[in-house]
């Protein structure tokens, strides 16, 4: 598995459809009617905070040269929000050992995503670390609120259907253009001809 394949586990082109699938499945599989709203809050808050951190830098140059920080790593934050919850949902009826192991894999995947962002030089260490901290905080808070929630199990056919869209997206390999959108939006919002770059952070 290449680093670019690993980094795709944090791409919005994969995560947003998967998050929607989780939201559609939760009312059917959870005995707690509030679960889906907690999930939408956690995932939506992750996206909002990542976007705000990027807009502050891209549009207004608010970052840290000392820590080489231009905003949360979106791949790290969003994957750390989603994968622990996805694995919790899928493992709802597993024996305790296998359920713990599966959820543990849900925490491991984002760490590999974060590492891949460092290897391909897409983010600094501070951006990956804070992104993971943000995402893990939100996913862990969600899981704590659901510790008394009972989940129905998945049949093999249901797992295949739930994973069909993510697998198709991964095989296609298309990446989201959220960064380019945020760059254009931030520059327009701040009245700039072009957004701030990491080079501007160190030059300032």
Coordinates of C-alpha atoms in Angstrom, one line a residue:
X1 CA 0.0 0.0 0.0
X2 CA 1.5 3.3 -1.1
X3 CA 1.5 6.5 1.0
X4 CA -0.9 8.1 -1.5
X5 CA -3.3 5.3 -1.0
X6 CA -3.1 5.7 2.7
X7 CA -3.7 9.5 2.5
X8 CA -6.9 8.8 0.5
X9 CA -8.4 7.3 3.7
X10 CA -8.5 11.0 4.8
X11 CA -9.8 12.5 1.6
X12 CA -13.1 14.3 1.6
X13 CA -14.1 12.5 -1.6
X14 CA -14.2 9.3 0.5
X15 CA -15.1 10.6 3.9
X16 CA -18.1 12.7 3.2
X17 CA -20.0 9.9 1.4
X18 CA -19.0 7.5 4.1
X19 CA -20.2 10.0 6.8
X20 CA -23.5 10.2 5.0
X21 CA -23.8 6.4 4.9
X22 CA -23.1 6.3 8.7
X23 CA -25.9 8.9 9.2
X24 CA -28.3 6.8 7.1
X25 CA -27.5 3.6 8.9
X26 CA -27.5 4.8 12.5
X27 CA -31.3 5.3 12.9
X28 CA -31.7 1.7 11.6
X29 CA -29.0 0.1 13.8
X30 CA -29.0 2.1 17.0
X31 CA -31.6 1.9 19.8
X32 CA -30.9 5.6 20.6
X33 CA -32.7 8.1 18.4
X34 CA -30.2 10.8 19.3
X35 CA -27.2 8.9 18.0
X36 CA -27.5 10.2 14.5
X37 CA -27.6 13.8 15.7
X38 CA -24.6 13.4 17.8
X39 CA -22.8 12.0 14.8
X40 CA -23.8 14.8 12.5
X41 CA -22.7 17.3 15.2
X42 CA -19.3 15.6 15.6
X43 CA -18.5 15.3 11.9
X44 CA -19.9 18.7 11.1
X45 CA -17.9 20.4 13.9
X46 CA -14.7 18.8 12.6
X47 CA -15.3 20.1 9.1
X48 CA -16.3 23.6 10.4
X49 CA -13.2 23.9 12.6
X50 CA -10.8 22.7 9.9
X51 CA -12.3 25.1 7.4
X52 CA -12.2 28.0 9.8
X53 CA -8.5 27.4 10.6
X54 CA -7.7 27.3 6.9
X55 CA -9.7 30.4 6.1
X56 CA -8.0 32.4 8.8
X57 CA -4.6 31.6 7.3
X58 CA -5.5 31.6 3.5
X59 CA -7.5 34.8 3.8
X60 CA -5.9 36.7 6.6
X61 CA -2.5 35.2 7.1
X62 CA -3.2 34.1 10.7
X63 CA -0.9 31.2 11.4
X64 CA 2.3 30.4 13.3
X65 CA 5.8 30.5 11.7
X66 CA 7.3 29.2 14.9
X67 CA 5.2 26.0 14.8
X68 CA 4.9 26.0 10.9
X69 CA 1.1 26.0 11.3
X70 CA -1.3 27.1 8.6
X71 CA -4.4 25.3 9.8
X72 CA -5.5 21.8 10.9
X73 CA -4.7 19.0 8.6
X74 CA -8.1 18.2 7.2
X75 CA -7.2 14.6 6.2
X76 CA -6.0 13.9 9.7
X77 CA -8.9 15.6 11.6
X78 CA -11.7 14.2 9.4
X79 CA -10.3 10.7 9.3
X80 CA -9.8 10.8 13.1
X81 CA -13.4 11.8 13.5
X82 CA -14.8 9.2 11.1
X83 CA -12.9 5.9 11.3
X84 CA -13.3 5.2 15.0
X85 CA -17.0 5.7 14.7
X86 CA -17.3 3.7 11.5
X87 CA -15.5 0.7 13.2
X88 CA -17.6 1.1 16.3
X89 CA -20.7 0.9 14.2
X90 CA -19.6 -2.1 12.1
X91 CA -18.5 -4.0 15.2
X92 CA -21.7 -3.5 17.2
X93 CA -22.3 -7.2 17.8
X94 CA -18.7 -8.5 17.8
X95 CA -17.4 -10.3 20.9
X96 CA -15.6 -7.9 23.3
X97 CA -12.1 -8.7 22.2
X98 CA -12.8 -8.4 18.4
X99 CA -14.9 -5.2 19.0
X100 CA -12.0 -3.6 20.9
X101 CA -9.6 -4.6 18.2
X102 CA -11.8 -3.3 15.4
X103 CA -12.3 0.1 17.2
X104 CA -8.5 0.2 17.8
X105 CA -8.0 -0.2 14.0
X106 CA -10.4 2.8 13.7
X107 CA -7.9 4.8 15.7
X108 CA -4.9 3.4 13.9
X109 CA -6.1 4.3 10.4
X110 CA -6.1 8.1 11.0
X111 CA -2.6 7.9 12.5
X112 CA -1.4 6.3 9.3
X113 CA -3.2 9.0 7.3
X114 CA -1.4 11.6 9.4
X115 CA 1.9 9.9 8.8
X116 CA 1.3 9.8 5.1
X117 CA 0.6 13.5 5.0
X118 CA 4.0 14.1 6.6
X119 CA 5.8 11.7 4.2
X120 CA 4.3 13.3 1.1
X121 CA 5.1 16.8 2.6
X122 CA 1.5 17.9 2.5
X123 CA 1.5 19.2 6.0
X124 CA 3.8 20.1 8.9
X125 CA 4.0 18.0 12.1
X126 CA 2.0 20.6 14.1
X127 CA -0.8 20.6 11.5
X128 CA -1.0 16.8 11.5
X129 CA -0.8 16.5 15.3
X130 CA -3.4 19.1 16.0
X131 CA -5.7 17.7 13.3
X132 CA -5.5 14.2 14.9
X133 CA -6.1 15.7 18.4
X134 CA -9.2 17.5 17.1
X135 CA -10.6 14.5 15.3
X136 CA -9.9 12.0 18.1
X137 CA -11.4 14.4 20.6
X138 CA -14.6 14.6 18.6
X139 CA -14.9 10.8 17.8
X140 CA -14.0 9.9 21.4
X141 CA -16.6 12.3 22.8
X142 CA -19.2 10.7 20.4
X143 CA -18.3 7.2 21.5
X144 CA -18.5 8.2 25.2
X145 CA -22.0 9.5 24.7
X146 CA -22.9 6.2 23.1
X147 CA -21.4 3.8 25.7
X148 CA -24.9 2.6 26.7
X149 CA -26.3 2.5 23.1
X150 CA -27.1 -1.0 21.8
X151 CA -26.4 -1.6 18.1
X152 CA -27.9 -4.2 15.9
X153 CA -25.5 -6.5 14.0
X154 CA -24.7 -6.4 10.3
X155 CA -25.1 -9.3 7.9
X156 CA -22.4 -9.9 5.4
X157 CA -24.7 -8.5 2.6
X158 CA -25.3 -5.3 4.7
X159 CA -21.6 -4.8 5.2
X160 CA -21.0 -5.2 1.5
X161 CA -23.7 -2.6 0.6
X162 CA -22.5 -0.2 3.2
X163 CA -18.9 -0.4 1.9
X164 CA -19.8 -0.4 -1.8
X165 CA -19.7 3.4 -2.3
X166 CA -16.4 3.9 -0.4
X167 CA -14.8 1.0 -2.3
X168 CA -16.0 2.4 -5.6
X169 CA -14.6 5.9 -4.7
X170 CA -11.3 4.4 -3.7
X171 CA -11.0 2.4 -6.9
X172 CA -11.7 5.5 -8.9
X173 CA -9.1 7.5 -7.0
X174 CA -10.7 11.0 -7.5
X175 CA -9.7 13.5 -4.9
X176 CA -11.7 16.3 -3.4
X177 CA -11.1 19.9 -4.5
X178 CA -11.9 21.4 -1.1
X179 CA -8.5 23.0 -0.6
X180 CA -8.8 24.8 -4.0
X181 CA -12.3 26.0 -3.0
X182 CA -11.2 27.3 0.3
X183 CA -8.3 29.1 -1.3
X184 CA -10.6 30.9 -3.7
X185 CA -13.3 31.6 -1.0
X186 CA -10.7 32.9 1.5
X187 CA -9.1 35.2 -1.0
X188 CA -12.5 36.6 -2.1
X189 CA -13.6 37.0 1.5
X190 CA -10.5 38.9 2.4
X191 CA -10.4 40.9 -0.8
X192 CA -7.1 39.5 -1.9
X193 CA -5.9 38.6 -5.5
X194 CA -4.5 35.4 -4.2
X195 CA -4.5 33.5 -0.9
X196 CA -1.7 33.5 1.6
X197 CA 0.9 30.6 1.2
X198 CA 3.3 28.9 3.6
X199 CA 6.1 31.0 2.0
X200 CA 4.2 34.2 3.0
X201 CA 4.0 32.9 6.6
X202 CA 7.8 32.7 6.9
X203 CA 8.4 35.8 4.9
X204 CA 6.2 37.9 7.2

